[in-house]
């Protein structure tokens, strides 16, 4: 009995201590004024142990065994298993880590002092020959989004970087600078997505992102051949002599948020007359160039395929006055190109035999204009509307014809209208004019306003005679974009003519 009484007394004292501790805890200012989870668990555990001791006085309490730290040998083994390999890839218990291949791990020199070509090619080879998961297009292995990381370095490259095998997709090269060495092939490209293959598409869904590519005046920067859904995003491309980005075949190459220039300049460069090379060539279908700046080259963009789109492009590569071209559409007979919301800065657009061409919502500065060049005399399905032109009052037309090879003879569905100009001459396919006088014949000359010479397809006119006369009147002739209206008697009148080419 005495033993039980002592145990009961001990339990009561412990309980009073617990309550006192709670009261004291709340009397101490605290940012949270709450028990921590650890503190609460310790108090609860102590009360439960006291309760067990009171209920079973004959039971000897055994405290839980302490948790011992792992031995050094276990730690060493665990660390060795988690150490990254070159590919940053491991498979432990069937679980693979993210596959990102860091070129510096392969020995690439991020300072640019040593040649890093072989090291980067080794990283690329490991990446594209790694495990895949099913196919994209037929014959193209899905690599799952594997990445080749340039680790923010600057690397000297002496030969084009190519994928060692065809038929690969879903991979990215990103995050650094590639600079051609002094002995880099003059006709090569720093990154060359081409290969010998019987596949319909060599590669699919390859992304080149966050790169600065310096061709060192030896060749080009990027070549994409017969590939599908290639993305070139946030790249700075400079010092090319041939082409900055060369797209041949394939389709759905998207070039976004990029800057291209043969020489690094911000305009008004003293060497502008000598600019050469082409920033972008699109020799394929269904491609898009969006939010791109071309700041130096002889030609900004050459399009040689159908269904391409340019949007938000700023060209100030080489002024038209120096022989430069902003956008050159070399797809005579079937253009199918849309140019919207672009900025042609002292350099214009040239289109050969355009068929289905749309140019709208763009700004042409510094006497820049649109030139329609006849190859076989075809101009069909053209919309040049809602653009702004600004010039220097030199009498330059906003839209011009080049008929040196042959005259435009097949002209259909051409609308040049609703453009505005400051310091340049408006040209349109829709024109309106008014003449007044006391005559029996009125001629309205619209040759200065209309784009095509001697081509008026429809005429609407009104004759408003003053006084009490009601003369008979008729459209007498339409020649050289001049319209003649006659009446059967001399009458004071105002004649307004609207024509459409």
CSV table of C-alpha atoms in Angstrom, one decimal:
chain,number,residue,atom,x,y,z
A,1,UNK,CA,0.0,0.0,0.0
A,2,UNK,CA,2.8,2.4,0.9
A,3,UNK,CA,4.3,1.7,-2.5
A,4,UNK,CA,1.0,2.6,-4.3
A,5,UNK,CA,0.6,5.7,-2.2
A,6,UNK,CA,4.1,6.8,-3.1
A,7,UNK,CA,3.5,6.2,-6.8
A,8,UNK,CA,0.2,8.1,-6.6
A,9,UNK,CA,1.9,11.0,-4.9
A,10,UNK,CA,4.6,11.0,-7.5
A,11,UNK,CA,2.1,11.1,-10.3
A,12,UNK,CA,0.2,14.0,-8.7
A,13,UNK,CA,3.5,16.0,-8.2
A,14,UNK,CA,4.4,15.3,-11.9
A,15,UNK,CA,1.0,16.4,-13.1
A,16,UNK,CA,1.3,19.6,-11.0
A,17,UNK,CA,4.7,20.2,-12.5
A,18,UNK,CA,3.3,19.7,-16.0
A,19,UNK,CA,0.5,22.3,-15.4
A,20,UNK,CA,3.0,24.7,-13.9
A,21,UNK,CA,5.2,24.4,-16.9
A,22,UNK,CA,2.3,25.2,-19.2
A,23,UNK,CA,1.4,28.2,-17.2
A,24,UNK,CA,5.0,29.4,-17.1
A,25,UNK,CA,5.3,28.8,-20.8
A,26,UNK,CA,2.4,31.1,-21.6
A,27,UNK,CA,3.7,33.8,-19.2
A,28,UNK,CA,6.8,34.1,-21.3
A,29,UNK,CA,6.3,36.4,-24.4
A,30,UNK,CA,6.7,34.5,-27.6
A,31,UNK,CA,6.3,35.4,-31.3
A,32,UNK,CA,3.9,32.6,-31.8
A,33,UNK,CA,2.6,31.9,-28.3
A,34,UNK,CA,2.1,28.2,-29.2
A,35,UNK,CA,3.7,24.9,-28.2
A,36,UNK,CA,6.1,23.6,-30.8
A,37,UNK,CA,5.2,20.2,-32.1
A,38,UNK,CA,8.3,18.7,-30.5
A,39,UNK,CA,7.6,20.2,-27.1
A,40,UNK,CA,4.0,19.0,-27.2
A,41,UNK,CA,5.0,15.4,-28.1
A,42,UNK,CA,7.6,15.3,-25.3
A,43,UNK,CA,5.1,16.4,-22.6
A,44,UNK,CA,2.4,14.0,-23.9
A,45,UNK,CA,4.9,11.1,-23.9
A,46,UNK,CA,6.0,11.9,-20.3
A,47,UNK,CA,2.3,11.9,-19.1
A,48,UNK,CA,1.6,8.6,-20.8
A,49,UNK,CA,4.7,7.0,-19.2
A,50,UNK,CA,3.6,8.2,-15.7
A,51,UNK,CA,0.1,6.9,-16.3
A,52,UNK,CA,1.5,3.4,-17.2
A,53,UNK,CA,3.7,3.5,-14.1
A,54,UNK,CA,0.7,4.3,-11.9
A,55,UNK,CA,-1.6,1.7,-13.4
A,56,UNK,CA,1.1,-1.1,-13.3
A,57,UNK,CA,3.3,-0.4,-10.3
A,58,UNK,CA,5.0,-3.8,-10.6
A,59,UNK,CA,6.1,-3.2,-14.2
A,60,UNK,CA,9.6,-2.1,-14.7
A,61,UNK,CA,9.8,0.6,-17.4
A,62,UNK,CA,12.2,0.2,-20.2
A,63,UNK,CA,13.0,3.4,-22.2
A,64,UNK,CA,13.0,3.1,-25.9
A,65,UNK,CA,16.3,2.2,-27.5
A,66,UNK,CA,18.2,5.3,-28.9
A,67,UNK,CA,18.4,5.8,-32.7
A,68,UNK,CA,22.0,5.4,-33.6
A,69,UNK,CA,23.5,7.4,-36.5
A,70,UNK,CA,24.5,5.5,-39.6
A,71,UNK,CA,28.0,4.1,-39.7
A,72,UNK,CA,30.6,5.8,-41.8
A,73,UNK,CA,30.7,2.8,-44.2
A,74,UNK,CA,26.9,3.2,-44.8
A,75,UNK,CA,27.3,7.0,-45.5
A,76,UNK,CA,30.2,6.3,-47.9
A,77,UNK,CA,28.2,3.8,-49.8
A,78,UNK,CA,25.1,6.1,-50.1
A,79,UNK,CA,27.2,9.0,-51.3
A,80,UNK,CA,28.9,6.9,-53.9
A,81,UNK,CA,25.6,5.8,-55.3
A,82,UNK,CA,24.3,9.4,-55.5
A,83,UNK,CA,27.4,10.9,-57.1
A,84,UNK,CA,26.5,12.2,-60.6
A,85,UNK,CA,28.1,10.7,-63.7
A,86,UNK,CA,29.0,12.7,-66.9
A,87,UNK,CA,25.4,12.5,-68.0
A,88,UNK,CA,23.9,13.3,-64.6
A,89,UNK,CA,22.0,10.1,-65.0
A,90,UNK,CA,21.7,7.2,-62.6
A,91,UNK,CA,19.3,4.3,-62.1
A,92,UNK,CA,18.8,3.3,-58.5
A,93,UNK,CA,16.0,0.8,-57.8
A,94,UNK,CA,14.6,1.4,-61.2
A,95,UNK,CA,14.3,5.2,-60.8
A,96,UNK,CA,16.2,7.4,-63.3
A,97,UNK,CA,17.2,11.0,-62.5
A,98,UNK,CA,16.7,13.9,-64.9
A,99,UNK,CA,18.8,13.5,-68.0
A,100,UNK,CA,20.8,16.8,-68.5
A,101,UNK,CA,24.3,16.5,-70.0
A,102,UNK,CA,26.7,19.2,-68.8
A,103,UNK,CA,29.4,19.8,-71.4
A,104,UNK,CA,31.9,20.9,-68.8
A,105,UNK,CA,31.7,17.4,-67.2
A,106,UNK,CA,33.0,16.1,-70.6
A,107,UNK,CA,36.0,18.5,-70.5
A,108,UNK,CA,34.7,21.4,-72.5
A,109,UNK,CA,36.5,24.6,-71.6
A,110,UNK,CA,34.0,27.4,-70.6
A,111,UNK,CA,36.7,30.1,-70.9
A,112,UNK,CA,37.0,29.7,-74.7
A,113,UNK,CA,40.8,29.2,-74.5
A,114,UNK,CA,40.9,25.6,-75.6
A,115,UNK,CA,39.0,23.8,-78.4
A,116,UNK,CA,35.8,22.2,-77.0
A,117,UNK,CA,34.5,20.6,-80.1
A,118,UNK,CA,35.2,17.0,-79.2
A,119,UNK,CA,33.9,17.4,-75.6
A,120,UNK,CA,30.6,18.9,-76.7
A,121,UNK,CA,30.2,16.3,-79.5
A,122,UNK,CA,30.7,13.6,-76.9
A,123,UNK,CA,28.0,15.1,-74.7
A,124,UNK,CA,25.7,15.3,-77.7
A,125,UNK,CA,26.4,11.7,-78.6
A,126,UNK,CA,25.6,10.4,-75.1
A,127,UNK,CA,22.4,12.5,-75.0
A,128,UNK,CA,21.0,11.3,-78.4
A,129,UNK,CA,22.0,7.7,-78.0
A,130,UNK,CA,20.5,7.4,-74.5
A,131,UNK,CA,17.2,5.6,-73.8
A,132,UNK,CA,14.1,6.8,-75.6
A,133,UNK,CA,10.4,6.3,-75.0
A,134,UNK,CA,8.4,5.5,-78.1
A,135,UNK,CA,8.3,7.4,-81.4
A,136,UNK,CA,7.3,10.8,-82.5
A,137,UNK,CA,7.0,10.8,-86.3
A,138,UNK,CA,7.8,7.5,-87.9
A,139,UNK,CA,11.4,6.5,-87.3
A,140,UNK,CA,12.1,9.3,-84.8
A,141,UNK,CA,12.9,8.2,-81.2
A,142,UNK,CA,11.4,10.3,-78.4
A,143,UNK,CA,14.3,11.2,-76.2
A,144,UNK,CA,12.0,12.5,-73.5
A,145,UNK,CA,13.3,16.1,-73.4
A,146,UNK,CA,17.0,15.4,-72.8
A,147,UNK,CA,19.1,18.5,-72.5
A,148,UNK,CA,22.7,19.4,-73.5
A,149,UNK,CA,23.7,22.2,-71.1
A,150,UNK,CA,26.4,24.6,-72.0
A,151,UNK,CA,26.7,25.7,-68.4
A,152,UNK,CA,26.9,29.4,-69.3
A,153,UNK,CA,30.3,29.0,-70.8
A,154,UNK,CA,32.1,30.4,-73.9
A,155,UNK,CA,33.4,27.6,-76.1
A,156,UNK,CA,35.7,27.5,-79.1
A,157,UNK,CA,34.4,25.3,-81.9
A,158,UNK,CA,36.5,24.2,-84.8
A,159,UNK,CA,34.0,22.0,-86.6
A,160,UNK,CA,30.2,22.0,-87.0
A,161,UNK,CA,28.3,20.4,-84.1
A,162,UNK,CA,26.1,17.6,-85.5
A,163,UNK,CA,24.0,14.9,-84.0
A,164,UNK,CA,25.7,11.5,-84.7
A,165,UNK,CA,22.6,9.7,-85.8
A,166,UNK,CA,19.3,10.6,-87.5
A,167,UNK,CA,15.8,9.9,-86.3
A,168,UNK,CA,15.9,11.6,-82.9
A,169,UNK,CA,13.5,14.1,-81.3
A,170,UNK,CA,12.6,15.9,-78.1
A,171,UNK,CA,15.9,17.3,-77.1
A,172,UNK,CA,17.4,20.7,-76.3
A,173,UNK,CA,20.8,22.5,-76.5
A,174,UNK,CA,20.9,25.6,-74.4
A,175,UNK,CA,22.6,28.0,-72.1
A,176,UNK,CA,25.9,29.3,-73.5
A,177,UNK,CA,28.1,30.7,-76.2
A,178,UNK,CA,29.6,29.0,-79.2
A,179,UNK,CA,32.4,30.8,-81.1
A,180,UNK,CA,34.0,29.5,-84.3
A,181,UNK,CA,37.7,29.1,-84.3
A,182,UNK,CA,40.0,30.8,-86.8
A,183,UNK,CA,40.2,27.5,-88.8
A,184,UNK,CA,36.4,26.8,-88.7
A,185,UNK,CA,35.2,25.7,-92.2
A,186,UNK,CA,34.0,28.8,-94.1
A,187,UNK,CA,31.0,27.0,-95.5
A,188,UNK,CA,30.0,25.3,-92.2
A,189,UNK,CA,27.5,26.1,-89.5
A,190,UNK,CA,28.2,26.1,-85.7
A,191,UNK,CA,25.1,23.9,-85.1
A,192,UNK,CA,24.2,21.7,-88.1
A,193,UNK,CA,21.0,19.7,-87.9
A,194,UNK,CA,21.5,17.7,-91.0
A,195,UNK,CA,22.3,14.0,-91.7
A,196,UNK,CA,22.1,11.4,-94.5
A,197,UNK,CA,18.8,9.6,-94.0
A,198,UNK,CA,15.9,8.0,-95.8
A,199,UNK,CA,13.5,9.2,-93.2
A,200,UNK,CA,10.8,11.7,-94.2
A,201,UNK,CA,12.1,14.0,-91.4
A,202,UNK,CA,15.6,13.7,-90.0
A,203,UNK,CA,14.8,15.3,-86.6
A,204,UNK,CA,11.7,16.4,-84.8
A,205,UNK,CA,11.2,18.8,-81.9
A,206,UNK,CA,14.8,20.0,-81.4
A,207,UNK,CA,15.0,23.2,-79.4
A,208,UNK,CA,18.0,25.6,-79.5
A,209,UNK,CA,17.5,28.1,-76.7
A,210,UNK,CA,19.4,30.8,-74.9
A,211,UNK,CA,22.5,30.7,-77.1
A,212,UNK,CA,25.0,33.2,-78.4
A,213,UNK,CA,26.4,32.0,-81.7
A,214,UNK,CA,29.5,33.8,-83.0
A,215,UNK,CA,30.5,32.6,-86.5
A,216,UNK,CA,33.7,34.7,-86.4
A,217,UNK,CA,33.2,35.7,-90.0
A,218,UNK,CA,33.5,32.0,-91.0
A,219,UNK,CA,30.3,30.5,-92.4
A,220,UNK,CA,26.9,30.5,-90.7
A,221,UNK,CA,25.4,29.8,-87.3
A,222,UNK,CA,22.5,27.3,-87.6
A,223,UNK,CA,21.4,25.0,-90.3
A,224,UNK,CA,18.2,22.9,-90.1
A,225,UNK,CA,17.6,20.4,-92.9
A,226,UNK,CA,14.5,18.3,-93.5
A,227,UNK,CA,13.4,18.6,-89.9
A,228,UNK,CA,10.1,19.0,-88.2
A,229,UNK,CA,9.0,21.4,-85.4
A,230,UNK,CA,12.4,22.9,-84.7
A,231,UNK,CA,12.4,25.8,-82.2
A,232,UNK,CA,15.1,28.5,-82.2
A,233,UNK,CA,14.4,30.7,-79.2
A,234,UNK,CA,16.2,33.6,-77.5
A,235,UNK,CA,19.4,33.4,-79.6
A,236,UNK,CA,21.9,36.1,-80.5
A,237,UNK,CA,23.6,35.3,-83.8
A,238,UNK,CA,26.4,37.4,-85.2
A,239,UNK,CA,29.6,37.5,-87.4
A,240,UNK,CA,28.2,35.2,-90.1
A,241,UNK,CA,29.4,35.5,-93.7
A,242,UNK,CA,26.9,33.2,-95.4
A,243,UNK,CA,23.6,32.7,-93.5
A,244,UNK,CA,22.7,33.2,-89.8
A,245,UNK,CA,19.9,30.6,-89.8
A,246,UNK,CA,19.5,28.4,-92.9
A,247,UNK,CA,16.3,26.3,-93.0
A,248,UNK,CA,16.2,23.8,-95.9
A,249,UNK,CA,13.2,21.6,-96.4
A,250,UNK,CA,11.0,20.2,-93.6
A,251,UNK,CA,8.5,22.5,-92.0
A,252,UNK,CA,7.3,24.2,-88.8
A,253,UNK,CA,10.6,25.7,-87.8
A,254,UNK,CA,9.8,28.5,-85.4
A,255,UNK,CA,12.3,31.3,-84.8
A,256,UNK,CA,11.4,33.5,-81.9
A,257,UNK,CA,12.9,36.3,-79.8
A,258,UNK,CA,16.2,36.3,-81.7
A,259,UNK,CA,18.7,38.9,-82.7
A,260,UNK,CA,20.8,38.5,-85.9
A,261,UNK,CA,23.5,40.7,-87.4
A,262,UNK,CA,26.7,40.2,-89.4
A,263,UNK,CA,28.2,43.1,-87.5
A,264,UNK,CA,27.3,44.2,-84.0
A,265,UNK,CA,25.8,47.6,-84.5
A,266,UNK,CA,22.7,49.6,-83.5
A,267,UNK,CA,22.3,51.4,-86.9
A,268,UNK,CA,24.0,54.2,-88.9
A,269,UNK,CA,27.0,52.0,-89.2
A,270,UNK,CA,29.8,53.5,-91.3
A,271,UNK,CA,30.4,50.1,-92.9
A,272,UNK,CA,26.8,49.5,-93.8
A,273,UNK,CA,27.5,49.6,-97.6
A,274,UNK,CA,29.7,46.6,-97.2
A,275,UNK,CA,27.3,44.4,-95.2
A,276,UNK,CA,26.9,41.0,-96.8
A,277,UNK,CA,25.3,37.6,-96.1
A,278,UNK,CA,21.7,36.8,-95.2
A,279,UNK,CA,20.3,36.6,-91.7
A,280,UNK,CA,17.6,34.0,-92.3
A,281,UNK,CA,16.7,31.7,-95.2
A,282,UNK,CA,13.4,29.8,-95.1
A,283,UNK,CA,13.4,27.2,-97.9
A,284,UNK,CA,10.5,25.2,-96.6
A,285,UNK,CA,6.8,25.4,-95.7
A,286,UNK,CA,4.8,26.4,-92.6
A,287,UNK,CA,7.6,28.3,-90.8
A,288,UNK,CA,7.3,31.4,-88.6
A,289,UNK,CA,9.6,34.2,-87.6
A,290,UNK,CA,8.3,36.1,-84.7
A,291,UNK,CA,9.7,39.0,-82.6
A,292,UNK,CA,13.1,39.0,-84.3
A,293,UNK,CA,15.5,41.8,-84.9
A,294,UNK,CA,17.9,41.8,-87.9
A,295,UNK,CA,20.4,44.6,-87.4
A,296,UNK,CA,23.0,44.0,-90.1
A,297,UNK,CA,23.2,41.9,-93.3
A,298,UNK,CA,22.8,42.5,-97.0
A,299,UNK,CA,19.4,40.7,-96.8
A,300,UNK,CA,17.3,40.2,-93.8
A,301,UNK,CA,15.0,37.3,-94.6
A,302,UNK,CA,14.8,35.2,-97.8
A,303,UNK,CA,11.7,33.1,-98.2
A,304,UNK,CA,11.7,30.3,-100.7
A,305,UNK,CA,8.8,28.2,-99.5
A,306,UNK,CA,5.0,28.6,-99.0
A,307,UNK,CA,2.8,29.3,-96.0
A,308,UNK,CA,5.3,31.1,-94.0
A,309,UNK,CA,4.6,33.9,-91.5
A,310,UNK,CA,6.6,36.9,-90.4
A,311,UNK,CA,5.3,38.9,-87.4
A,312,UNK,CA,6.9,41.5,-85.2
A,313,UNK,CA,10.1,41.5,-87.3
A,314,UNK,CA,12.3,44.6,-87.2
A,315,UNK,CA,14.7,44.8,-90.2
A,316,UNK,CA,17.4,47.5,-90.4
A,317,UNK,CA,20.0,45.3,-91.9
A,318,UNK,CA,21.1,47.3,-94.9
A,319,UNK,CA,19.4,50.3,-96.4
A,320,UNK,CA,17.6,50.0,-99.8
A,321,UNK,CA,19.7,52.9,-101.0
A,322,UNK,CA,22.8,50.8,-100.4
A,323,UNK,CA,21.3,47.8,-102.2
A,324,UNK,CA,19.9,46.0,-99.2
A,325,UNK,CA,16.6,44.1,-98.9
A,326,UNK,CA,14.6,43.6,-95.7
A,327,UNK,CA,12.4,40.7,-96.9
A,328,UNK,CA,12.9,39.0,-100.2
A,329,UNK,CA,10.1,36.6,-101.4
A,330,UNK,CA,11.6,34.3,-104.0
A,331,UNK,CA,8.6,32.1,-104.6
A,332,UNK,CA,7.2,33.3,-107.9
A,333,UNK,CA,3.8,31.9,-108.8
A,334,UNK,CA,2.8,30.7,-105.3
A,335,UNK,CA,4.0,32.9,-102.5
A,336,UNK,CA,1.4,32.2,-99.7
A,337,UNK,CA,3.2,34.4,-97.2
A,338,UNK,CA,1.8,36.7,-94.5
A,339,UNK,CA,3.8,39.7,-93.2
A,340,UNK,CA,2.1,41.4,-90.4
A,341,UNK,CA,3.0,43.9,-87.7
A,342,UNK,CA,6.6,44.3,-88.9
A,343,UNK,CA,9.0,47.2,-89.0
A,344,UNK,CA,10.9,47.8,-92.2
A,345,UNK,CA,13.5,50.4,-91.2
A,346,UNK,CA,15.2,51.9,-94.3
A,347,UNK,CA,14.9,48.6,-96.1
A,348,UNK,CA,11.9,47.2,-97.9
A,349,UNK,CA,10.1,44.1,-99.2
A,350,UNK,CA,10.7,42.5,-102.7
A,351,UNK,CA,8.2,39.9,-104.0
A,352,UNK,CA,8.7,38.0,-107.3
A,353,UNK,CA,5.5,37.2,-109.2
A,354,UNK,CA,3.5,37.2,-105.9
A,355,UNK,CA,0.5,35.0,-105.6
A,356,UNK,CA,-1.4,35.1,-102.3
A,357,UNK,CA,0.7,37.6,-100.4
A,358,UNK,CA,-0.6,39.6,-97.4
A,359,UNK,CA,1.2,42.6,-96.0
A,360,UNK,CA,-0.6,44.6,-93.3
A,361,UNK,CA,-0.2,46.6,-90.1
A,362,UNK,CA,3.5,47.3,-90.7
A,363,UNK,CA,5.6,50.4,-90.5
A,364,UNK,CA,8.0,51.4,-93.3
A,365,UNK,CA,10.5,54.0,-92.3
A,366,UNK,CA,13.2,56.0,-94.3
A,367,UNK,CA,11.6,55.7,-97.8
A,368,UNK,CA,11.3,51.9,-97.5
A,369,UNK,CA,8.7,50.5,-99.9
A,370,UNK,CA,7.2,47.3,-101.3
A,371,UNK,CA,8.5,46.2,-104.7
A,372,UNK,CA,6.5,43.7,-106.9
A,373,UNK,CA,9.0,42.2,-109.3
A,374,UNK,CA,7.7,40.6,-112.5
A,375,UNK,CA,9.2,37.3,-113.5
A,376,UNK,CA,6.4,35.8,-115.6
A,377,UNK,CA,4.0,38.8,-115.3
A,378,UNK,CA,1.8,37.3,-112.5
A,379,UNK,CA,0.3,39.2,-109.6
A,380,UNK,CA,-2.6,37.4,-108.0
A,381,UNK,CA,-4.3,37.5,-104.6
A,382,UNK,CA,-2.3,40.4,-103.0
A,383,UNK,CA,-3.4,42.4,-100.0
A,384,UNK,CA,-1.2,45.4,-99.1
A,385,UNK,CA,-3.4,47.2,-96.6
A,386,UNK,CA,-3.4,49.3,-93.4
A,387,UNK,CA,0.4,50.1,-93.4
A,388,UNK,CA,2.2,53.3,-92.5
A,389,UNK,CA,5.0,54.7,-94.7
A,390,UNK,CA,7.4,57.5,-93.8
A,391,UNK,CA,9.9,59.1,-96.1
A,392,UNK,CA,12.0,62.2,-96.9
A,393,UNK,CA,9.8,63.9,-99.5
A,394,UNK,CA,11.9,62.6,-102.4
A,395,UNK,CA,8.8,61.5,-104.4
A,396,UNK,CA,9.2,57.8,-103.7
A,397,UNK,CA,6.2,55.6,-104.2
A,398,UNK,CA,5.1,53.3,-101.3
A,399,UNK,CA,4.5,50.4,-103.7
A,400,UNK,CA,6.4,50.0,-106.9
A,401,UNK,CA,6.6,47.7,-109.9
A,402,UNK,CA,9.7,46.1,-111.4
A,403,UNK,CA,8.8,45.1,-115.0
A,404,UNK,CA,12.3,44.9,-116.5
A,405,UNK,CA,11.9,41.2,-117.3
A,406,UNK,CA,8.3,41.5,-118.6
A,407,UNK,CA,5.1,43.5,-117.9
A,408,UNK,CA,2.5,42.3,-115.4
A,409,UNK,CA,-0.1,40.8,-117.7
A,410,UNK,CA,-1.9,38.4,-115.3
A,411,UNK,CA,-3.3,40.7,-112.5
A,412,UNK,CA,-6.2,39.5,-110.4
A,413,UNK,CA,-7.5,40.1,-106.9
A,414,UNK,CA,-4.9,42.7,-106.1
A,415,UNK,CA,-5.8,45.2,-103.3
A,416,UNK,CA,-3.5,48.0,-102.3
A,417,UNK,CA,-5.5,50.4,-100.2
A,418,UNK,CA,-6.0,52.1,-96.8
A,419,UNK,CA,-2.3,52.8,-96.4
A,420,UNK,CA,-1.1,56.2,-95.2
A,421,UNK,CA,2.1,58.0,-96.1
A,422,UNK,CA,4.2,60.9,-94.9
A,423,UNK,CA,6.8,62.2,-97.3
A,424,UNK,CA,6.1,59.5,-99.8
A,425,UNK,CA,3.6,59.0,-102.7
A,426,UNK,CA,0.5,56.9,-102.2
A,427,UNK,CA,-0.1,54.2,-104.7
A,428,UNK,CA,-3.2,52.1,-104.8
A,429,UNK,CA,-5.4,49.8,-106.8
A,430,UNK,CA,-8.5,51.9,-105.8
A,431,UNK,CA,-8.6,55.6,-106.7
A,432,UNK,CA,-11.0,58.4,-106.7
A,433,UNK,CA,-10.9,61.8,-108.5
A,434,UNK,CA,-13.2,64.8,-109.1
A,435,UNK,CA,-13.2,67.5,-111.9
A,436,UNK,CA,-15.4,70.5,-112.4
A,437,UNK,CA,-16.1,72.8,-115.3
A,438,UNK,CA,-18.5,74.0,-118.0
A,439,UNK,CA,-17.9,71.4,-120.6
A,440,UNK,CA,-19.3,68.5,-122.6
A,441,UNK,CA,-16.3,66.3,-121.8
A,442,UNK,CA,-14.5,65.7,-118.5
A,443,UNK,CA,-11.3,63.7,-118.1
A,444,UNK,CA,-10.2,62.4,-114.7
A,445,UNK,CA,-6.5,61.5,-114.6
A,446,UNK,CA,-5.8,58.8,-112.0
A,447,UNK,CA,-2.4,57.7,-113.3
A,448,UNK,CA,-0.5,59.2,-110.4
A,449,UNK,CA,-2.5,57.3,-107.9
A,450,UNK,CA,-3.0,53.9,-109.4
A,451,UNK,CA,-0.4,51.1,-109.1
A,452,UNK,CA,-0.7,49.3,-112.5
A,453,UNK,CA,-0.4,51.4,-115.7
A,454,UNK,CA,-3.3,51.2,-118.1
A,455,UNK,CA,-5.3,48.8,-116.0
A,456,UNK,CA,-8.8,49.8,-114.8
A,457,UNK,CA,-11.2,47.0,-114.4
A,458,UNK,CA,-14.3,48.8,-113.1
A,459,UNK,CA,-15.5,52.4,-113.1
A,460,UNK,CA,-18.2,54.2,-111.1
A,461,UNK,CA,-18.9,57.8,-111.7
A,462,UNK,CA,-21.4,60.5,-110.8
A,463,UNK,CA,-22.2,63.7,-112.7
A,464,UNK,CA,-23.9,66.6,-110.8
A,465,UNK,CA,-25.0,69.4,-113.1
A,466,UNK,CA,-25.9,72.8,-111.9
A,467,UNK,CA,-28.9,74.8,-113.1
A,468,UNK,CA,-32.0,73.4,-114.7
A,469,UNK,CA,-30.4,71.2,-117.3
A,470,UNK,CA,-30.6,67.4,-117.4
A,471,UNK,CA,-28.0,66.3,-119.9
A,472,UNK,CA,-27.5,62.8,-121.2
A,473,UNK,CA,-24.0,61.5,-120.2
A,474,UNK,CA,-21.9,58.4,-120.6
A,475,UNK,CA,-18.5,56.9,-119.9
A,476,UNK,CA,-16.6,57.5,-123.2
A,477,UNK,CA,-13.2,55.9,-122.6
A,478,UNK,CA,-10.7,54.4,-120.1
A,479,UNK,CA,-7.1,54.7,-121.3
A,480,UNK,CA,-3.8,54.9,-119.5
A,481,UNK,CA,-5.7,55.2,-116.2
A,482,UNK,CA,-7.6,58.2,-117.5
A,483,UNK,CA,-11.4,58.2,-117.5
A,484,UNK,CA,-13.4,60.4,-119.9
A,485,UNK,CA,-17.1,61.2,-119.2
A,486,UNK,CA,-19.1,63.1,-121.9
A,487,UNK,CA,-22.5,64.8,-122.1
A,488,UNK,CA,-24.7,65.6,-125.1
A,489,UNK,CA,-24.6,69.4,-124.3
A,490,UNK,CA,-22.2,71.8,-122.7
A,491,UNK,CA,-23.2,72.0,-119.0
A,492,UNK,CA,-21.6,73.2,-115.8
A,493,UNK,CA,-21.1,70.2,-113.7
A,494,UNK,CA,-19.0,68.3,-111.2
A,495,UNK,CA,-17.8,64.8,-112.2
A,496,UNK,CA,-16.5,62.2,-109.6
A,497,UNK,CA,-15.0,59.0,-110.7
A,498,UNK,CA,-14.0,55.9,-108.6
A,499,UNK,CA,-12.0,53.1,-110.2
A,500,UNK,CA,-10.7,49.7,-109.2
A,501,UNK,CA,-7.8,47.8,-110.8
